[in-house]
Amino acid sequence: MPVFHTKTIQTILEPVALQVSTMVVLDEEAGQGGAMPDLSEPVAAVSVAVLNLVQVGKQTAESSEDTQLQEELPRAWQSAEVASQQLTEAAGTLKENARSAPGRKLLITGARGILEAVSDLLLTFDESEVRRIIGVCESVMEYVKVAEIIEIMSDLVIFIKNITPGLTGLNKLIDNRAKELTNPVHAGKLVEHCDQVKKCVPMLIASVKLVCSLKASGSGDAESAVSSRDWLMSSITEDLKEIIRILKIKTSKDELAQGDFSEMIAKIMGKNEPMSQQAFLPNFQTANQFLARLDPESADSGMEALDKCLADALFLADTLQDAEMAASLKRQVADLKPMIEKLRALKESGKLNSAEGRALAKQIAAMMNQLEQTMQEAITKEVVENFVDPTGPAKQMTNAALLEPTVADREAQWASKSKAFTSHAEAASRTALQVARSGNVDEATVAEIMDTIKHIQSLAPQLVSSSKIVLNNYGNEVAVDFMQTIKDEYSQRMEQLKDLVDRSTDSVSFLKASEAQIHQGLQQAKAALEKNDTETAMKASTTVAKQAKRVLDVARAEAENSEDVQYVERVSGASQQLAKSVKPMVMSCKKACAEKSVASRHQFSQSADSVGTAVTEIREVVEGFHQPPRPPTPEPELPPPPPEEDLAPERPPPPELVQEEMTQRIELPEHTASVAFNIVEAARDLQDEAIKWSIKDNSLIAVARQMALHMAEMGRLFDSASGDPQSRKELINLAKTIAKSTNDIIRLAKTTAEACTDRRLKQTLLQLVDRLPTISTQLKIISTVKATQAGRRDARADRESSETLVLNAQNLMKSVKEVVQAAQSATLKLKPGSAAELMWKRLD
């Protein structure tokens, strides 16, 4: 079965598959009584291309040192030569007798053989290249182990000299390989792990240097340094192993399997059992849909979703720092529980859709919406509090480690700062985890958050350990350098986590929560000054300054993300006002603490009010920009209609509305394990998204609906027993039609993206669109392969081609669905008067 994981393979296979598909269609038409045309010219073109590829293979085999390649290539090129000969013979036979059955059979055999042989040749070349890169990875991995035996500086110099060329070569190989892969997720992960190796090797060298220094001085902390060295060696090895794993992937499947974070989640949340990272928002969506419809068929899943929502709320309450917010969540859950149990009883007694059931469901739905809102507010509040100064605790701990030995309580200070640092790392990780589990974050960002948390959880104890070594070995510059290296990496990861969390948190909600805390902090400072409590006043004003910086960060991100000139100007103006107000507020607080006069307190009050006013202005500007557009003014009530006999004949509805009414949900085939079922199910998933919206003035939705119908039609072509298509011609033509519709989706989505003023929404839409050409091209190739295999009794080949076709259909329908969703979001932020504007009118 052909593979499509590299651009080179896909580029070479596509024209071959196109020629073969033409032959398959002609063969089916001839089987219905038609005559085969002269195929000498197209067959000759295919043969020349194949034989050129064979010649490259022979030359490669002669010059390569890869013995496995030399063994495998001859089998592949021999198959290609045989298939090429079969095509040539078939073309000659059909030229003499256009209705020759043996000629047609030989033609299809040769066409199938050509596709298989070309694919095998390309895969053999590719596997050789993969083995070459893996060889470099394994060499680096093996040499990293040498670090374990280095105890003197001269050996470390040799280690650095020897490992550098391997790392340089690996970086270049990985960069080139990433550019070749058709799957952007795989490509991105390759580069990410290679970059991590590049980061860790200098840290490993610093750790080895520290080991040498501490052993030479006879320090008792040498073993701690050895532990850090071993941790870095393990980290590098794990990244190299992951690179090797990704290199070996031959499928173009959309997603890489996410890592298992269950134990890490349990540790962060303080639980003994491994925990899932499942989001809670989908449970609320399922519950709300059930409460709105009270459909008996979805009653079990609906009740289960309600139970999960309550469990999620209690789980969140147990992790919150805000006791009042936690108590509010627990009260709401306590109020909902008996109502949900009453609804369950009505369900069991068959009275779910009774008047009592509907009234109860409406009441529960309102309370569930409030519960969900409280949960989101609680998470936002945690984000504001735990990321106000993401790198501050690390700085304070490392600064404490650098205190001179003459400071009497330096060890106690370090212990206190160390405890605060560890506590903050856990709190920030826990908050980020809750953001990821909220369900408001896309899969890619969730993966980034989880991966960043993993790094922070790994780096935090290393930073504690390295700072303690500095504390115990005052004046050891090597120890200080290593601590600084770890701190820089930790700080970078923490800033990265902050940015991910900010990006995943609604800006307006964040600014509202920040505004409330800033006003509260300013009032606290004012009250403290009135009582001459200078310590509390300074602490409150400093915290406000840090919170104001976070507000400025979000405002800056808003301005950078938008292409709306007026909005950018307003946000920037409000930000400048806040930036000018913060320092005078802190300075006036210091002055008031020192002078303790009415005049200085008044001056602080004025400067504090300036900060509060500026924060409020930023919130109002951002909130005004993001608030949903006002609904249209309702039409005036018309007078009652005239008597029925006076009515004019009813006008027929517009054609597009007729089509709306005729849209029926795609029915699934009976055999759930069949190719037909899986393809039709994927089509219906796209349709379910598309029929939420009217096709009136929305070409994107019209095309998406049509794509779903065509994909369902393709699925129904397959016989549930044999798995063969009922018509090879229809299979190929439908694949081409779907590919053409994909091009229309790409064009419409790109037009929308170009007109979108929100850079994040634009980037998301374009990234999703960029995946479509590869998937639709693969659909055409796979359909052709499947068509050549019809009637051939090769269970293994048939299973592989069926699995690949189903996977591709699912991937394409899922990707188009995501494009539809992203386009709808992007349309909310279009340039005024844009020609790309699509009308998005909900129907459900």
CSV table of C-alpha atoms in Angstrom, one decimal, residues 120-371:
chain,number,residue,atom,x,y,z
A,120,ASP,CA,8.0,0.2,-2.9
A,121,LEU,CA,11.0,1.9,-4.7
A,122,LEU,CA,10.3,5.3,-3.1
A,123,LEU,CA,9.7,3.8,0.3
A,124,THR,CA,13.0,1.8,0.1
A,125,PHE,CA,14.9,5.0,-0.7
A,126,ASP,CA,13.2,6.8,2.1
A,127,GLU,CA,13.8,4.1,4.7
A,128,SER,CA,17.5,4.2,3.8
A,129,GLU,CA,17.5,7.9,4.5
A,130,VAL,CA,15.7,7.4,7.8
A,131,ARG,CA,18.3,4.7,8.8
A,132,ARG,CA,21.0,7.2,8.1
A,133,ILE,CA,19.5,9.8,10.4
A,134,ILE,CA,18.8,7.2,13.1
A,135,GLY,CA,22.4,6.2,12.9
A,136,VAL,CA,23.5,9.7,13.7
A,137,CYS,CA,21.0,9.9,16.6
A,138,GLU,CA,22.3,6.7,18.0
A,139,SER,CA,25.9,7.9,17.7
A,140,VAL,CA,25.1,11.0,19.7
A,141,MET,CA,23.1,9.0,22.2
A,142,GLU,CA,26.0,6.6,22.7
A,143,TYR,CA,28.6,9.4,23.1
A,144,VAL,CA,26.4,11.2,25.6
A,145,LYS,CA,27.1,8.3,28.0
A,146,VAL,CA,30.8,9.3,28.0
A,147,ALA,CA,29.8,12.2,30.2
A,148,GLU,CA,29.3,9.7,33.0
A,149,ILE,CA,33.0,8.9,33.4
A,150,ILE,CA,34.4,12.5,33.0
A,151,GLU,CA,36.0,13.7,36.3
A,152,ILE,CA,38.7,16.1,35.0
A,153,MET,CA,38.5,19.2,32.9
A,154,SER,CA,40.9,17.9,30.1
A,155,ASP,CA,38.5,15.0,29.4
A,156,LEU,CA,35.6,17.5,29.3
A,157,VAL,CA,37.4,19.5,26.6
A,158,ILE,CA,37.8,16.3,24.5
A,159,PHE,CA,34.1,15.5,25.1
A,160,ILE,CA,33.0,18.9,23.8
A,161,LYS,CA,35.3,18.7,20.8
A,162,ASN,CA,33.9,15.2,19.8
A,163,ILE,CA,30.2,15.8,20.4
A,164,THR,CA,29.9,19.1,18.5
A,165,PRO,CA,30.2,17.8,14.9
A,166,GLY,CA,27.6,15.1,15.6
A,167,LEU,CA,25.1,17.6,16.9
A,168,THR,CA,25.7,20.0,14.0
A,169,GLY,CA,25.1,17.2,11.5
A,170,LEU,CA,22.0,15.9,13.3
A,171,ASN,CA,20.5,19.4,13.4
A,172,LYS,CA,20.9,19.8,9.6
A,173,LEU,CA,19.5,16.3,8.9
A,174,ILE,CA,16.5,16.9,11.2
A,175,ASP,CA,15.8,20.3,9.6
A,176,ASN,CA,15.8,18.8,6.1
A,177,ARG,CA,13.7,15.8,7.2
A,178,ALA,CA,11.1,18.1,8.8
A,179,LYS,CA,10.7,20.1,5.6
A,180,GLU,CA,10.1,16.8,3.7
A,181,LEU,CA,7.3,15.5,5.9
A,182,THR,CA,3.7,16.0,4.8
A,183,ASN,CA,2.4,16.0,8.4
A,184,PRO,CA,3.1,19.3,10.0
A,185,VAL,CA,2.6,17.9,13.5
A,186,HIS,CA,5.3,15.3,12.9
A,187,ALA,CA,7.6,17.9,11.4
A,188,GLY,CA,7.1,20.3,14.3
A,189,LYS,CA,7.8,17.6,16.9
A,190,LEU,CA,11.0,16.6,15.2
A,191,VAL,CA,12.3,20.1,15.3
A,192,GLU,CA,11.1,20.6,18.8
A,193,HIS,CA,12.9,17.5,20.2
A,194,CYS,CA,16.1,18.4,18.2
A,195,ASP,CA,16.0,21.9,19.7
A,196,GLN,CA,15.6,20.5,23.2
A,197,VAL,CA,18.7,18.3,22.6
A,198,LYS,CA,20.6,21.5,21.5
A,199,LYS,CA,19.5,23.2,24.7
A,200,CYS,CA,20.3,20.3,27.1
A,201,VAL,CA,23.8,19.6,25.8
A,202,PRO,CA,25.3,22.9,27.0
A,203,MET,CA,23.5,22.3,30.4
A,204,LEU,CA,25.0,18.8,30.4
A,205,ILE,CA,28.5,20.2,29.8
A,206,ALA,CA,27.9,22.7,32.7
A,207,SER,CA,26.8,19.9,35.0
A,208,VAL,CA,29.9,17.8,34.1
A,209,LYS,CA,32.1,20.9,34.8
A,210,LEU,CA,30.4,21.2,38.2
A,211,VAL,CA,31.0,17.6,39.0
A,212,CYS,CA,34.7,18.0,38.2
A,213,SER,CA,35.0,21.2,40.3
A,214,LEU,CA,33.2,19.7,43.3
A,215,LYS,CA,35.1,16.4,43.2
A,216,ALA,CA,38.4,18.3,43.0
A,217,SER,CA,37.5,20.4,46.0
A,218,GLY,CA,36.2,17.5,48.0
A,219,SER,CA,32.8,19.0,48.4
A,220,GLY,CA,30.0,16.9,49.9
A,221,ASP,CA,27.6,18.2,47.2
A,222,ALA,CA,29.4,16.3,44.4
A,223,GLU,CA,26.7,13.6,44.5
A,224,SER,CA,24.0,16.3,44.0
A,225,ALA,CA,25.9,17.5,40.9
A,226,VAL,CA,26.1,13.9,39.7
A,227,SER,CA,22.3,13.6,40.0
A,228,SER,CA,21.9,16.7,37.9
A,229,ARG,CA,24.3,15.4,35.3
A,230,ASP,CA,22.4,12.1,35.1
A,231,TRP,CA,19.1,13.8,34.8
A,232,LEU,CA,20.4,15.8,31.8
A,233,MET,CA,21.8,12.7,30.2
A,234,SER,CA,18.5,11.0,30.6
A,235,SER,CA,16.6,14.0,29.2
A,236,ILE,CA,18.9,14.1,26.1
A,237,THR,CA,18.5,10.3,25.6
A,238,GLU,CA,14.7,10.6,25.8
A,239,ASP,CA,14.5,13.3,23.2
A,240,LEU,CA,16.7,11.4,20.9
A,241,LYS,CA,14.6,8.3,21.3
A,242,GLU,CA,11.5,10.3,20.5
A,243,ILE,CA,13.2,11.7,17.4
A,244,ILE,CA,13.9,8.1,16.3
A,245,ARG,CA,10.3,7.1,17.0
A,246,ILE,CA,8.9,9.9,14.9
A,247,LEU,CA,11.4,9.1,12.1
A,248,LYS,CA,10.0,5.6,11.9
A,249,ILE,CA,6.4,6.7,11.4
A,250,LYS,CA,5.3,5.8,7.9
A,251,THR,CA,1.6,6.9,8.1
A,252,SER,CA,0.3,10.3,7.4
A,253,LYS,CA,-2.2,10.0,10.3
A,254,ASP,CA,-3.1,13.4,11.5
A,255,GLU,CA,-2.1,13.3,15.1
A,256,LEU,CA,0.9,12.0,17.1
A,257,ALA,CA,-0.2,10.0,20.2
A,258,GLN,CA,0.0,12.4,23.1
A,259,GLY,CA,2.2,11.5,26.0
A,260,ASP,CA,0.7,9.9,29.1
A,261,PHE,CA,0.5,12.7,31.7
A,262,SER,CA,-1.8,10.9,34.1
A,263,GLU,CA,0.7,10.4,36.8
A,264,MET,CA,2.0,14.0,36.5
A,265,ILE,CA,-1.5,15.3,36.7
A,266,ALA,CA,-2.2,13.3,39.8
A,267,LYS,CA,1.0,14.6,41.5
A,268,ILE,CA,0.2,18.2,40.7
A,269,MET,CA,-3.4,17.8,41.9
A,270,GLY,CA,-2.4,15.9,45.1
A,271,LYS,CA,-4.2,12.7,44.1
A,272,ASN,CA,-2.9,9.2,44.7
A,273,GLU,CA,-4.4,7.6,41.5
A,274,PRO,CA,-3.4,8.5,37.9
A,275,MET,CA,-5.8,11.0,36.4
A,276,SER,CA,-7.2,11.8,33.0
A,277,GLN,CA,-6.6,15.2,31.3
A,278,GLN,CA,-10.1,15.2,29.8
A,279,ALA,CA,-11.6,18.6,29.5
A,280,PHE,CA,-14.8,19.5,31.4
A,281,LEU,CA,-16.4,21.8,28.7
A,282,PRO,CA,-17.5,18.9,26.5
A,283,ASN,CA,-19.4,17.4,29.4
A,284,PHE,CA,-21.3,20.7,29.9
A,285,GLN,CA,-22.1,20.8,26.1
A,286,THR,CA,-23.4,17.2,26.2
A,287,ALA,CA,-25.4,18.0,29.3
A,288,ASN,CA,-26.9,21.2,27.9
A,289,GLN,CA,-27.9,19.5,24.6
A,290,PHE,CA,-29.7,16.7,26.6
A,291,LEU,CA,-31.5,19.2,28.8
A,292,ALA,CA,-32.7,21.2,25.8
A,293,ARG,CA,-34.0,18.2,23.9
A,294,LEU,CA,-34.7,15.5,26.6
A,295,ASP,CA,-34.2,12.9,23.9
A,296,PRO,CA,-34.7,9.4,25.4
A,297,GLU,CA,-32.0,7.9,23.1
A,298,SER,CA,-29.4,10.2,24.6
A,299,ALA,CA,-30.7,10.2,28.1
A,300,ASP,CA,-28.0,7.8,29.5
A,301,SER,CA,-25.2,9.8,28.0
A,302,GLY,CA,-26.9,13.1,29.1
A,303,MET,CA,-27.3,11.9,32.7
A,304,GLU,CA,-23.7,10.7,32.7
A,305,ALA,CA,-22.5,14.1,31.5
A,306,LEU,CA,-24.4,15.8,34.3
A,307,ASP,CA,-22.7,13.6,36.8
A,308,LYS,CA,-19.3,14.3,35.3
A,309,CYS,CA,-20.0,18.1,35.4
A,310,LEU,CA,-20.7,18.0,39.1
A,311,ALA,CA,-17.6,15.8,39.7
A,312,ASP,CA,-15.4,18.3,37.7
A,313,ALA,CA,-16.8,21.2,39.7
A,314,LEU,CA,-16.0,19.5,43.1
A,315,PHE,CA,-12.5,18.5,41.8
A,316,LEU,CA,-11.8,22.1,40.8
A,317,ALA,CA,-13.1,23.4,44.1
A,318,ASP,CA,-10.6,21.1,46.0
A,319,THR,CA,-7.7,22.7,44.1
A,320,LEU,CA,-8.6,26.4,44.4
A,321,GLN,CA,-6.7,28.8,46.6
A,322,ASP,CA,-9.7,31.0,46.9
A,323,ALA,CA,-11.8,29.5,49.7
A,324,GLU,CA,-14.8,31.6,48.9
A,325,MET,CA,-14.9,30.6,45.3
A,326,ALA,CA,-14.4,26.9,46.3
A,327,ALA,CA,-17.3,27.2,48.7
A,328,SER,CA,-19.5,28.7,46.0
A,329,LEU,CA,-18.8,25.8,43.7
A,330,LYS,CA,-19.6,23.3,46.4
A,331,ARG,CA,-22.9,25.1,47.3
A,332,GLN,CA,-24.0,25.0,43.6
A,333,VAL,CA,-23.2,21.3,43.3
A,334,ALA,CA,-25.1,20.6,46.5
A,335,ASP,CA,-28.1,22.5,45.1
A,336,LEU,CA,-28.0,20.6,41.8
A,337,LYS,CA,-27.5,17.1,43.1
A,338,PRO,CA,-31.1,16.5,44.3
A,339,MET,CA,-32.6,18.1,41.2
A,340,ILE,CA,-30.5,15.8,38.9
A,341,GLU,CA,-31.5,12.8,41.0
A,342,LYS,CA,-35.2,13.8,40.6
A,343,LEU,CA,-34.7,14.1,36.8
A,344,ARG,CA,-33.0,10.6,36.8
A,345,ALA,CA,-36.1,9.2,38.6
A,346,LEU,CA,-38.4,10.7,36.0
A,347,LYS,CA,-36.2,9.2,33.3
A,348,GLU,CA,-36.4,5.7,34.9
A,349,SER,CA,-40.2,6.0,35.2
A,350,GLY,CA,-40.6,7.0,31.6
A,351,LYS,CA,-41.8,10.6,32.5
A,352,LEU,CA,-38.7,12.4,31.2
A,353,ASN,CA,-40.7,14.4,28.6
A,354,SER,CA,-43.5,15.2,30.9
A,355,ALA,CA,-44.4,18.8,31.8
A,356,GLU,CA,-42.7,18.2,35.2
A,357,GLY,CA,-39.6,16.8,33.4
A,358,ARG,CA,-39.3,19.7,31.0
A,359,ALA,CA,-39.7,22.3,33.7
A,360,LEU,CA,-37.1,20.6,35.9
A,361,ALA,CA,-34.7,20.3,32.9
A,362,LYS,CA,-35.1,24.0,32.2
A,363,GLN,CA,-34.3,24.9,35.8
A,364,ILE,CA,-31.3,22.6,35.9
A,365,ALA,CA,-30.0,24.0,32.6
A,366,ALA,CA,-30.0,27.6,34.1
A,367,MET,CA,-28.1,26.4,37.2
A,368,MET,CA,-25.6,24.4,35.1
A,369,ASN,CA,-24.9,27.5,33.0
A,370,GLN,CA,-24.2,29.4,36.3
A,371,LEU,CA,-22.0,26.5,37.5
